[in-house]
mmCIF file of C-alpha atoms in Angstrom:
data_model
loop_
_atom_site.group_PDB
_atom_site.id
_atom_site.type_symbol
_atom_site.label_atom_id
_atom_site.label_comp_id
_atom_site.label_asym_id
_atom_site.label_seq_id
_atom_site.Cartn_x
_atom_site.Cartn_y
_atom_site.Cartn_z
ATOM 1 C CA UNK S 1 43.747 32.235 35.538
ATOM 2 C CA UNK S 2 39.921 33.937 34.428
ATOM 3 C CA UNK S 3 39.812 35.832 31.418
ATOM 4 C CA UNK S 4 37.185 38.079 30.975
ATOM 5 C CA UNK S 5 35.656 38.481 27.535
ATOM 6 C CA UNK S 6 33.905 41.110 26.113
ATOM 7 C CA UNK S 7 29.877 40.859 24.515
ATOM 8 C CA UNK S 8 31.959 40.731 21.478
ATOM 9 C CA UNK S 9 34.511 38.306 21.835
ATOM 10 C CA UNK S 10 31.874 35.985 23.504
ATOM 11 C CA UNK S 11 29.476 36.201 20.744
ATOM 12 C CA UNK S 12 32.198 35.780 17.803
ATOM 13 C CA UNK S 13 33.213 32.146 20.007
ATOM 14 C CA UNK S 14 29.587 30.890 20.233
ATOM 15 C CA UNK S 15 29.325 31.616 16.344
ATOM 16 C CA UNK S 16 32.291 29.876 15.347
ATOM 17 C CA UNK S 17 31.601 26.914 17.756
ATOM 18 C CA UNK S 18 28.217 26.553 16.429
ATOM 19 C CA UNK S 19 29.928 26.562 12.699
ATOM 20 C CA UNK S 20 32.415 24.230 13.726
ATOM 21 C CA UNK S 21 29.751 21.980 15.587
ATOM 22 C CA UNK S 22 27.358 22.034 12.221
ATOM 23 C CA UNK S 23 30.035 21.401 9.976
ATOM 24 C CA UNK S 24 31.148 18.624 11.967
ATOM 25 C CA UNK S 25 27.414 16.880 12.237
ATOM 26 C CA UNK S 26 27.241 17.490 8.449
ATOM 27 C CA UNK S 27 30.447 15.539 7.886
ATOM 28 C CA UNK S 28 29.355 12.820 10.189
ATOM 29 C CA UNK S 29 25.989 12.468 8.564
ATOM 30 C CA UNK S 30 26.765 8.941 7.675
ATOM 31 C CA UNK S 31 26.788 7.925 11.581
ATOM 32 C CA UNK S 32 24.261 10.264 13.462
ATOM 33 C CA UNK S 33 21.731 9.363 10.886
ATOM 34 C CA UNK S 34 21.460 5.545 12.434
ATOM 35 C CA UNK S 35 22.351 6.594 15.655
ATOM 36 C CA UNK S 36 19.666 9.427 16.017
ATOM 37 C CA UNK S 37 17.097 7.083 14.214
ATOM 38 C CA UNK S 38 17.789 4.277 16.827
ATOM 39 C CA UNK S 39 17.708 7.139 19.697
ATOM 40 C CA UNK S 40 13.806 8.221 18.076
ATOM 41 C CA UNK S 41 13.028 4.583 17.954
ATOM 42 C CA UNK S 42 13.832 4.145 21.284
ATOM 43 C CA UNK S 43 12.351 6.693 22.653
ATOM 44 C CA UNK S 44 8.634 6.002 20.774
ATOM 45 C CA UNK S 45 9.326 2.158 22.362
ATOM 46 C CA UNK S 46 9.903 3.256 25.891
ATOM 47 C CA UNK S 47 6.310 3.325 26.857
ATOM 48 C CA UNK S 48 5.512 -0.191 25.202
ATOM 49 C CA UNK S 49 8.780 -1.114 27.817
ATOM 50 C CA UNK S 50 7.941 0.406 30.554
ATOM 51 C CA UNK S 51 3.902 -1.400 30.223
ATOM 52 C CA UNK S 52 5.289 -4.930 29.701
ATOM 53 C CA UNK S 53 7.585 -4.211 32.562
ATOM 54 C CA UNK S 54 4.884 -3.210 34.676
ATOM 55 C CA UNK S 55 3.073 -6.607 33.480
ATOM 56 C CA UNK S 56 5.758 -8.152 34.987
ATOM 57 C CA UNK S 57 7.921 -9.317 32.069
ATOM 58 C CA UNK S 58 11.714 -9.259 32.877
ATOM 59 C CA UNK S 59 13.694 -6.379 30.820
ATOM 60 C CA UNK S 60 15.732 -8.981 29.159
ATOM 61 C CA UNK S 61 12.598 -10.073 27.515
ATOM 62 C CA UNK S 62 10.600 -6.993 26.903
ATOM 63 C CA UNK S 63 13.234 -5.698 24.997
ATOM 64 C CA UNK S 64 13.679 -8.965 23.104
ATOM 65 C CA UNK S 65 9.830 -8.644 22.447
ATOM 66 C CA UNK S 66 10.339 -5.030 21.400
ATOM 67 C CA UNK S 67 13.294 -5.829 18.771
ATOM 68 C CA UNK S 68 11.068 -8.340 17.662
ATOM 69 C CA UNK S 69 8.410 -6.503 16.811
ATOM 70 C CA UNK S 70 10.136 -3.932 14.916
ATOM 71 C CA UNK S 71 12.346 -6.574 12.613
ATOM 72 C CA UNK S 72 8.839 -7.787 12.180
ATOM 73 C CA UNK S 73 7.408 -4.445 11.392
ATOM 74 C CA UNK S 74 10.244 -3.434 9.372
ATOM 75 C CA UNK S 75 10.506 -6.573 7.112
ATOM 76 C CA UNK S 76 6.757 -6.433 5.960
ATOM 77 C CA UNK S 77 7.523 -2.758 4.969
ATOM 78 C CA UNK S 78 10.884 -3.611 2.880
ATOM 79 C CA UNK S 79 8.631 -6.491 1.293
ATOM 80 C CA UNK S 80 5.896 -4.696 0.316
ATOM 81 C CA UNK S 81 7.598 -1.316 -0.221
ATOM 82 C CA UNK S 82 11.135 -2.284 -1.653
ATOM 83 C CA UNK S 83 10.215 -3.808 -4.826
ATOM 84 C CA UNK S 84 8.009 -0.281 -5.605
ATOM 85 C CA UNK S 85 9.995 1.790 -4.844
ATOM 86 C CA UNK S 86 12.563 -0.302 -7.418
ATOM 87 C CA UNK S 87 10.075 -0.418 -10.118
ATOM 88 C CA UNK S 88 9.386 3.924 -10.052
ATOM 89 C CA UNK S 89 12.524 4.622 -9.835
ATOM 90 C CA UNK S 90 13.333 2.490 -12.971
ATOM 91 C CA UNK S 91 10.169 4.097 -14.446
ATOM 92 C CA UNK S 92 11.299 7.849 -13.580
ATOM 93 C CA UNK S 93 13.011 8.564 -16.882
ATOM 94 C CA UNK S 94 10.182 7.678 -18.890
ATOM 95 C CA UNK S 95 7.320 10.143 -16.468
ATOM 96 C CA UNK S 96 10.332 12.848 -16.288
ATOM 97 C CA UNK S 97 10.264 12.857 -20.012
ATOM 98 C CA UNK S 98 6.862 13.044 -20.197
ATOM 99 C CA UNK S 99 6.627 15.422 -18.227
ATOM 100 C CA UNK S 100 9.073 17.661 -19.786
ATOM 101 C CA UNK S 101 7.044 17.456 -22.982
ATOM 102 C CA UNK S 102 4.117 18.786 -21.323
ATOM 103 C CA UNK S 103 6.316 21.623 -20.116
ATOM 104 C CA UNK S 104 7.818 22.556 -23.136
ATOM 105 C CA UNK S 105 4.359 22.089 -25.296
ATOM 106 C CA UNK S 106 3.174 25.191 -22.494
ATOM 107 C CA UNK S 107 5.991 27.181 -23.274
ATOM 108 C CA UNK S 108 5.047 26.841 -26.619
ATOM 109 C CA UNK S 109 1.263 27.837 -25.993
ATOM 110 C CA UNK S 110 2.617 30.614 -23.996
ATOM 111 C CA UNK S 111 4.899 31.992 -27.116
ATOM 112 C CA UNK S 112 2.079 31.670 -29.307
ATOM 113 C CA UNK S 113 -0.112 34.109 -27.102
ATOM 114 C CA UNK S 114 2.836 36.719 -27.183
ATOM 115 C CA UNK S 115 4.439 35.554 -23.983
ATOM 116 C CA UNK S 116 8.116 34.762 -24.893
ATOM 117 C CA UNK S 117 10.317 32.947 -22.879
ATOM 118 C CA UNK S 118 13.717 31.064 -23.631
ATOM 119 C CA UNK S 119 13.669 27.715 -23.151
ATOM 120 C CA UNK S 120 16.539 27.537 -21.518
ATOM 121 C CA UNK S 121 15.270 29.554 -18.743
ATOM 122 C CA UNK S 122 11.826 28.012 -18.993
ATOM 123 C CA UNK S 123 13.289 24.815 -18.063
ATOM 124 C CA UNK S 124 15.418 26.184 -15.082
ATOM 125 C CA UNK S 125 12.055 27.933 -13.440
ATOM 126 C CA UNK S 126 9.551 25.785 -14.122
ATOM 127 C CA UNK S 127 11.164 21.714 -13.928
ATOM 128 C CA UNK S 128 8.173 19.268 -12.358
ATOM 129 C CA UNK S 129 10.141 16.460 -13.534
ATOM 130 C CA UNK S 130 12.774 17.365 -10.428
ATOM 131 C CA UNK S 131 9.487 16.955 -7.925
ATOM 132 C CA UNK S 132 9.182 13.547 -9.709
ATOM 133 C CA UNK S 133 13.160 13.338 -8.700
ATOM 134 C CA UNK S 134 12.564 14.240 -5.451
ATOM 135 C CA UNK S 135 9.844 11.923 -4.495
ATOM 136 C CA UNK S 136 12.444 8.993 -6.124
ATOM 137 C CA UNK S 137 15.034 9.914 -4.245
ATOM 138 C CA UNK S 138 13.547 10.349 -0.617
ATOM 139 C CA UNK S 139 12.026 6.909 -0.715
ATOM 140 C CA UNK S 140 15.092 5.265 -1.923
ATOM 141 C CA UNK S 141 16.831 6.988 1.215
ATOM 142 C CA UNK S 142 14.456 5.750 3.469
ATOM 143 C CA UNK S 143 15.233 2.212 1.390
ATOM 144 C CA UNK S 144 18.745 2.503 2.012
ATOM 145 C CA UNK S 145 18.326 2.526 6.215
ATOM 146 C CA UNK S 146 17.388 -0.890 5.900
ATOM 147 C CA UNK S 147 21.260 -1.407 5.027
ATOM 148 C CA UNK S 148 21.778 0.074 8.595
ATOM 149 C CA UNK S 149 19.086 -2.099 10.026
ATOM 150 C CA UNK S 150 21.091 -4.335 12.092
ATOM 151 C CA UNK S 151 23.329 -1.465 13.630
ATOM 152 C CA UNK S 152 20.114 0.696 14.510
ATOM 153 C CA UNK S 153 18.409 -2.625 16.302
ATOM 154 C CA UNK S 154 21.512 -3.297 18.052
ATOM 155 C CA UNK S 155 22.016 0.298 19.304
ATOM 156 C CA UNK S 156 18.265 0.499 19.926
ATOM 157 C CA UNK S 157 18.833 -2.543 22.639
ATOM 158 C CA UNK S 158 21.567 -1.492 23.839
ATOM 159 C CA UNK S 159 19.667 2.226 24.874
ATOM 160 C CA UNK S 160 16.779 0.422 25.681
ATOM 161 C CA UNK S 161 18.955 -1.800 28.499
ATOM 162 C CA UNK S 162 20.729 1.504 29.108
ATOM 163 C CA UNK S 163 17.752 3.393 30.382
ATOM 164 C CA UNK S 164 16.922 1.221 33.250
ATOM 165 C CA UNK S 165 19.964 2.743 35.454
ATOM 166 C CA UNK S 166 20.034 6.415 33.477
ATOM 167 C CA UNK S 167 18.323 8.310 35.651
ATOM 168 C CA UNK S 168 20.463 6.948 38.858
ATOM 169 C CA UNK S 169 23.826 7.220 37.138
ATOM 170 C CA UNK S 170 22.526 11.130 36.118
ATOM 171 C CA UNK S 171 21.492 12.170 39.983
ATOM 172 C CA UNK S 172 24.854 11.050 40.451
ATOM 173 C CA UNK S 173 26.679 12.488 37.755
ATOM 174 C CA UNK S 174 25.412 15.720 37.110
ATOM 175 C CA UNK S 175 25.255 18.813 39.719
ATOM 176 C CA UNK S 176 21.646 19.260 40.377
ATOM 177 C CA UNK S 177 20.811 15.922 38.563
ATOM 178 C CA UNK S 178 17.175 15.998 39.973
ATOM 179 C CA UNK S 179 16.505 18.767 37.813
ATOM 180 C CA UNK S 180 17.993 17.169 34.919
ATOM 181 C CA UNK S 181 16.087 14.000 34.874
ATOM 182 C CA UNK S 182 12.767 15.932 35.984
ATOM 183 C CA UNK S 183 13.377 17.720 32.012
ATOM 184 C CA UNK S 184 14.451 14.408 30.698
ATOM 185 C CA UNK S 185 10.945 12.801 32.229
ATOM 186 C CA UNK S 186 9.582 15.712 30.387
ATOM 187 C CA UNK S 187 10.573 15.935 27.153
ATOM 188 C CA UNK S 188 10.298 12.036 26.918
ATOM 189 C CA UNK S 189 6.561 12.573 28.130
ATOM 190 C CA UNK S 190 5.744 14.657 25.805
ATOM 191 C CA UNK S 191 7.585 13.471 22.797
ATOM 192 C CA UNK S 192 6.295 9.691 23.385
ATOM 193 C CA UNK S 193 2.563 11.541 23.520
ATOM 194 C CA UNK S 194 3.146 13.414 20.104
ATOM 195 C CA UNK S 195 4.796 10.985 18.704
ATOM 196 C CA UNK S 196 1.951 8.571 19.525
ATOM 197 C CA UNK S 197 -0.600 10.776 18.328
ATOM 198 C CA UNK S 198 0.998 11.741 14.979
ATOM 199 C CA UNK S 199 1.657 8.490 13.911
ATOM 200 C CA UNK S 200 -1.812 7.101 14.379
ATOM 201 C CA UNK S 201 -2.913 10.106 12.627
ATOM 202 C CA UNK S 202 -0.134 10.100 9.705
ATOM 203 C CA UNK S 203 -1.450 6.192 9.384
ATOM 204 C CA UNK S 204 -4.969 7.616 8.496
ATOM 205 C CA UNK S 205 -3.987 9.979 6.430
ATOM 206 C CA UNK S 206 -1.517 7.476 4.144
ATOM 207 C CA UNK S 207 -4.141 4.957 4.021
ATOM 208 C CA UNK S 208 -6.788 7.166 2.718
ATOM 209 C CA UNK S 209 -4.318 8.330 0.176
ATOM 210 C CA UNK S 210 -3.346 5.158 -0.869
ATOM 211 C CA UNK S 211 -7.435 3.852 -1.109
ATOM 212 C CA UNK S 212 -8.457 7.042 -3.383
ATOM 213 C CA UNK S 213 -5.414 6.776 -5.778
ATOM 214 C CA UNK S 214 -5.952 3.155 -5.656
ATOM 215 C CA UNK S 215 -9.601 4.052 -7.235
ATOM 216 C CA UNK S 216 -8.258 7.084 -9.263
ATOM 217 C CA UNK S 217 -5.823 5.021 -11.136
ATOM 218 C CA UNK S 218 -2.803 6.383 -10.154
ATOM 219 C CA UNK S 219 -0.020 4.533 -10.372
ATOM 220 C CA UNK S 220 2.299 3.073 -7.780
ATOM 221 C CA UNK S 221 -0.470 4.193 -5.179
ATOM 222 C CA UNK S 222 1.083 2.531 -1.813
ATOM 223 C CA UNK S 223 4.405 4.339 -2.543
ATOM 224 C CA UNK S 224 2.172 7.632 -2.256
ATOM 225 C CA UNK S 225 0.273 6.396 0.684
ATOM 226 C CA UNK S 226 3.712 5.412 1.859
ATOM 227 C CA UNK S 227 5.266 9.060 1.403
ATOM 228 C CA UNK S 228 1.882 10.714 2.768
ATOM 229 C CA UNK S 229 2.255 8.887 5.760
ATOM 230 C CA UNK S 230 6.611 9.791 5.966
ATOM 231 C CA UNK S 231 5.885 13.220 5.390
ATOM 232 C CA UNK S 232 2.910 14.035 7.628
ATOM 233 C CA UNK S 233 5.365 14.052 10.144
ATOM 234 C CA UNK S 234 7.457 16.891 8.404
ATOM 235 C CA UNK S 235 5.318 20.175 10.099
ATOM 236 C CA UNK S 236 3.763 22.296 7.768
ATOM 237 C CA UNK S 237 5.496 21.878 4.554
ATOM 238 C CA UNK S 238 5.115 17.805 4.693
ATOM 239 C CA UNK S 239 1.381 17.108 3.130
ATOM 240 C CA UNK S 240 1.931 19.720 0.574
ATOM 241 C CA UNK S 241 5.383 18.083 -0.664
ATOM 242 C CA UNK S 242 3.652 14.812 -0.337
ATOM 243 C CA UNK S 243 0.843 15.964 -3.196
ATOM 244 C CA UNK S 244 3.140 17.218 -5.569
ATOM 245 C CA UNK S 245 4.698 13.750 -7.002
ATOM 246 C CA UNK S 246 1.415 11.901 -7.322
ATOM 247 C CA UNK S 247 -0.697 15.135 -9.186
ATOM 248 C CA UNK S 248 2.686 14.817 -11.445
ATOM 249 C CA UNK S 249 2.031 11.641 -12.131
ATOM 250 C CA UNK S 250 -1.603 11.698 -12.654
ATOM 251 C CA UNK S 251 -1.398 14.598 -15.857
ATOM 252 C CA UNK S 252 1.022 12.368 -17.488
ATOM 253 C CA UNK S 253 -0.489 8.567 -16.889
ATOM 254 C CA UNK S 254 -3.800 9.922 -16.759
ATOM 255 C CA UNK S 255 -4.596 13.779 -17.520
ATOM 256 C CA UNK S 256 -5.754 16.689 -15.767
ATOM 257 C CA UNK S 257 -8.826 15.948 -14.527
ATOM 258 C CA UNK S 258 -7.566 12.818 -12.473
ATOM 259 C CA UNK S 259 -4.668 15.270 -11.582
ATOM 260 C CA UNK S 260 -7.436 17.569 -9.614
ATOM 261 C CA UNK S 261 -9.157 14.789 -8.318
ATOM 262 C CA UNK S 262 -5.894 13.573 -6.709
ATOM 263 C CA UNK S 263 -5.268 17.016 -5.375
ATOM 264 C CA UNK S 264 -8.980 17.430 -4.098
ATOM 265 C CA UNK S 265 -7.669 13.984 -2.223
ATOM 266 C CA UNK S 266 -4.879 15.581 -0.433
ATOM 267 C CA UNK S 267 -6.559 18.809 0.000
ATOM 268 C CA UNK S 268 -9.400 17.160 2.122
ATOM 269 C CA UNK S 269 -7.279 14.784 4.274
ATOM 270 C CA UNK S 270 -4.914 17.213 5.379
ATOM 271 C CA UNK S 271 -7.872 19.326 5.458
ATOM 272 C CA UNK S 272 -10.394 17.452 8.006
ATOM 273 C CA UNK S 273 -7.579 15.197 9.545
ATOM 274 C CA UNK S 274 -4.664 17.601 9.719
ATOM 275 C CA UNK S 275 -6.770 20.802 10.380
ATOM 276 C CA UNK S 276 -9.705 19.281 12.260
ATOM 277 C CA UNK S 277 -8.849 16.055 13.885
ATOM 278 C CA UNK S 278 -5.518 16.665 14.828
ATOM 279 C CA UNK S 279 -5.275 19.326 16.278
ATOM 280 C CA UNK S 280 -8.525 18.094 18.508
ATOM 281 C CA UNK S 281 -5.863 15.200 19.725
ATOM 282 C CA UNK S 282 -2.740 17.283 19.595
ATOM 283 C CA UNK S 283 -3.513 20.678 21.757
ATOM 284 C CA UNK S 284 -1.194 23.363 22.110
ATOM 285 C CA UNK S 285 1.537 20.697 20.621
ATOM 286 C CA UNK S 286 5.799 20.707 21.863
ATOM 287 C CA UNK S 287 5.154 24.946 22.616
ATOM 288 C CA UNK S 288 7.511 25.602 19.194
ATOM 289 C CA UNK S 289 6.792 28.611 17.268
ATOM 290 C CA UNK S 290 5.935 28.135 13.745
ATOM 291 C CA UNK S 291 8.661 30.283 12.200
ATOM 292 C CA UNK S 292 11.350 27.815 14.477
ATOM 293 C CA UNK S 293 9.246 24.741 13.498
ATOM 294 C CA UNK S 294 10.120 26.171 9.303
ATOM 295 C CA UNK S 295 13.648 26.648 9.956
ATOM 296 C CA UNK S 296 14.363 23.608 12.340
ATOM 297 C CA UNK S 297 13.064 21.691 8.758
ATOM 298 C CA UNK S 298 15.371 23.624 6.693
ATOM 299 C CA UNK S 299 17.974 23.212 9.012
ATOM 300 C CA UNK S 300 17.761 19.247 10.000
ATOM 301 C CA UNK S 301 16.917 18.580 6.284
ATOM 302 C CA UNK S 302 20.361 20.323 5.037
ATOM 303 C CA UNK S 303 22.798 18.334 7.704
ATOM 304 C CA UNK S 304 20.517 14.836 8.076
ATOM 305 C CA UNK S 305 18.954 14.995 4.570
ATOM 306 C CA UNK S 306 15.287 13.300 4.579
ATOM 307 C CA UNK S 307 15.780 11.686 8.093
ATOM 308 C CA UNK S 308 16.476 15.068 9.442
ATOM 309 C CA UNK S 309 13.119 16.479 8.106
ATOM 310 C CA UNK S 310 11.244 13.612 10.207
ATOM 311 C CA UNK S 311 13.274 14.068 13.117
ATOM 312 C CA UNK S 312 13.530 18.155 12.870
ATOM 313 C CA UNK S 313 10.416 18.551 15.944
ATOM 314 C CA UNK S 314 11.888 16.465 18.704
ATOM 315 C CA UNK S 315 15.689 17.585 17.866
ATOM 316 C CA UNK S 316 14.728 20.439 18.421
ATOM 317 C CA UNK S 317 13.051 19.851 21.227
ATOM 318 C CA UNK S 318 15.737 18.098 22.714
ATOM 319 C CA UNK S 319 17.792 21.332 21.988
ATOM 320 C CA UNK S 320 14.994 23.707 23.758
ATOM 321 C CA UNK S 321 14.875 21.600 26.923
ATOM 322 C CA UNK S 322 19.008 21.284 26.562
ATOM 323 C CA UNK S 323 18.989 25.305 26.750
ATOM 324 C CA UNK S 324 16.038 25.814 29.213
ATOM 325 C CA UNK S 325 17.754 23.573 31.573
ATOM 326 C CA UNK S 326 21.078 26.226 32.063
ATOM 327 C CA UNK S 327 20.642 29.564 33.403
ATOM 328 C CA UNK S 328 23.021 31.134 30.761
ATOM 329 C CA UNK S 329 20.802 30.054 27.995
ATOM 330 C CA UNK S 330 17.319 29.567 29.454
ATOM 331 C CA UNK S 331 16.547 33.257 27.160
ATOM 332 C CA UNK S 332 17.174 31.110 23.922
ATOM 333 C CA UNK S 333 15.192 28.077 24.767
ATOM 334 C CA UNK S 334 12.485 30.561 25.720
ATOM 335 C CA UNK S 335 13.254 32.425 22.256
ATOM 336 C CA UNK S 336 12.284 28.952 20.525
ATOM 337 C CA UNK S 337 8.747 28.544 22.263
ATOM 338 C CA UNK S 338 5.672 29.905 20.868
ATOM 339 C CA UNK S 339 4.863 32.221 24.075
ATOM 340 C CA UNK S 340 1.939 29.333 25.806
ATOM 341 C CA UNK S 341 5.250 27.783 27.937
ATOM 342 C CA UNK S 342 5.142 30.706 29.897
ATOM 343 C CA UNK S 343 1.825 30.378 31.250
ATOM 344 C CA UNK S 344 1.893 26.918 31.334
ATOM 345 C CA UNK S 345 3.883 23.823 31.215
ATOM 346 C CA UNK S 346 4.123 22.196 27.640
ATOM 347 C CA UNK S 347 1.843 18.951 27.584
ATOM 348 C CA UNK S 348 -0.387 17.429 24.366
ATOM 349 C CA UNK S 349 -3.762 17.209 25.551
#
C-alpha cells in the first residue's frame, strides 16, 4: 500500500528524523568518537597501504607495519605531551586567578574614568580565565583518547583488512554500485590529498609556535605548539582559538609586551603559511562554502566535542558526497558546495 505525502508532511518527517538522528549521535558520543577517529585514521593510512602493497609487501604485514607506526607515533606524543599537559592543568588555578586580578584591577581603572560597571556582570562578559579553561580542557580530551587507544588500533586494522574486498562486496551490494565506489574513490582521493597537505602544513605552523614561545619565555611552549598544530585543522576559527591561551598566559607570567610579541607570532604564521603557502598547496580545497565550513564546526563540535571540530571538514564531506550520490537529495549536497563543483570536479591541486 503507497501513501502519498504532502510537501508538508514530508518535510515535518525529515525534521524529526534528523532530530532524532542528532540526538541519538549526541547520546552515543562516547562510541562514535573512537570509532570515527579510527575511520579518519584509516583513511589518512590508506595511501601509505596501498604504496607498501604495491612494493610488494603482503597486507597482513603492511598493516602490521602501519599499526606499528602509529603505537610508535602515538607513544612519543603521550610521553612528551602527557606529563604537560598534567603539570598546566595543575597550574590553571593559580594563571586563572591571576588573571582574574588583572580583570578586575581594569574594571577598576574603568570606574575610575566614569565608566561603571558591576562586577558581577563584568565578570560574566569579560572572563579570559575560561579561554585559559578551555585550552586545559581540550588537551586533556585529546589526553583521554589514549584510554581508547587500543580499541581505535584494533578497529583501525580491522578497516584497514576490510578495505581490500569493499569495493567488490559494494558492486555487489548496492544497485548501481559502480557509481558508488567511483564517489567513494573520490572522496577518499581527495580527503587523503587534504589531509596530507594540512598536516604537513599544521606541523610547520606548531613548530614555529613552539620555537618563538620557546625564545619568548612563555611557558609550557610545546603544549601551545601542540594545540597550534590540533587546531590548524579546525577551518577558520582554529589559529585564532589557538592564540588566545598562550597571549593569556604571557600578560600574567610575563606582561604585555611579551603578550604582543606572542600574538605578532601567531599573526604571521597563520599569516604567510595559512594565507600564503597554503592555499598555494591546497587550491580550490573539498568545494565547501565557508558559511557550511562555520556551521559544520559548530555543529560537529556540539555532538563530538573537540574531536568533532577536527573531524567537522571530511564529515561533512562524507555527508555531501552521501547526498550528491541520490537523485532525491543531489539539490542539498549541491546547496553545501561553494559553486566551483559545478564547473568542475572537486580536486586539491
Amino acid at each position: 500500500m503507497q501513501t502519498n505525502f504532502s510537501p508538508v508532511s514530508r518535510f515535518l518527517l525529515i525534521v524529526a528524523a534528523f532530530i532524532v538522528v542528532v540526538a541519538g549521535m549526541r547520546a552515543a558520543e562516547s562510541l562514535l568518537v573512537p570509532f570515527l577517529l579510527s575511520l579518519f585514521i584509516a583513511v589518512i593510512v590508506t595511501p601509505l597501504l596501498s604504496w607498501l602493497n604495491r612494493r610488494g609487501f603482503p597486507n597482513w604485514l603492511s598493516i602490521l607495519l602501519i599499526i606499528v607506526l602509529i603505537v610508535v607515533l602515538g607513544f612519543f606524543m603521550g610521553v612528551i605531551v602527557g606529563s604537560s599537559i598534567n603539570s598546566f592543568r595543575a597550574d590553571l588555578p593559580e594563571y586563572q586567578a591571576r588573571l582574574l586580578a588583572l580583570s578586575d584591577g581594569l574594571q577598576q581603572k574603568l570606574a575610575s574614568m566614569g565608566i561603571v560597571i558591576d562586577i558581577s556582570q563584568w565578570r560574566e562578559i569579560f572572563n579570559p580565565s575560561a579561554a585559559l579553561a578551555m585550552a586545559g580542557n581540550t588537551l586533556a580530551s585529546f589526553g583521554n583518547l589514549m584510554t581508547d587507544g587500543f580499541l581505535i588500533l584494533l578497529t583501525v586494522m580491522f578497516i584497514l583488512a576490510e578495505e581490500v574486498n569493499f569495493t567488490d562486496k559494494l558492486r555487489q551490494a548496492v544497485p548501481g554500485g559502480a557509481k558508488t565506489v567511483v564517489a567513494l574513490n573520490s572522496f577518499t582521493s581527495s580527503v587523503n590529498k587534504y589531509m596530507a597537505i594540512k598536516t604537513m602544513v599544521s606541523l610547520l605552523t606548531g613548530f614555529i609556535v613552539m620555537i618563538s614561545l620557546f625564545f619568548i619565555g612563555v611557558d609550557y611552549y610545546v603544549l601551545w605548539g601542540l594545540l597550534a598544530f590540533l587546531l590548524n585543522f579546525i577551518p577558520t576559527l582554529g589559529s585564532i582559538l589557538a592564540a588566545v591561551p598562550p597571549v593569556l598566559l604571557a600578560i600574567v607570567q610575563l606582561g604585555v609586551p611579551e603578550a604582543l610579541a606572542t600574538a605578532a607570532v601567531f599573526f604571521g604564521v597563520n599569516t604567510i603559511i595559512g594565507n600564503v603557502l597554503e592555499p598555494r598547496f591546497m587550491g580550490k580545497g573539498l568545494d565547501l562554502s565557508s558559511l557550511v565550513v562555520f556551521l559544520s564546526l559548530v555543529f560537529w563540535g556540539w555532538i563530538l566535542g573537540p574531536v568533532g571540530m577536527l573531524l567537522s571538514v571530511p564529515l561533512t564531506m562524507t555527508v555531501k558526497i552521501a547526498l550528491e550520490n541520490f537523485e532525491g537529495t543531489r539539490w542539498v549536497g549541491v546547496m553545501l558546495g561553494s559553486g566551483s563543483g559545478m564547473t568542475q570536479k572537486t580536486d586539491i591541486a
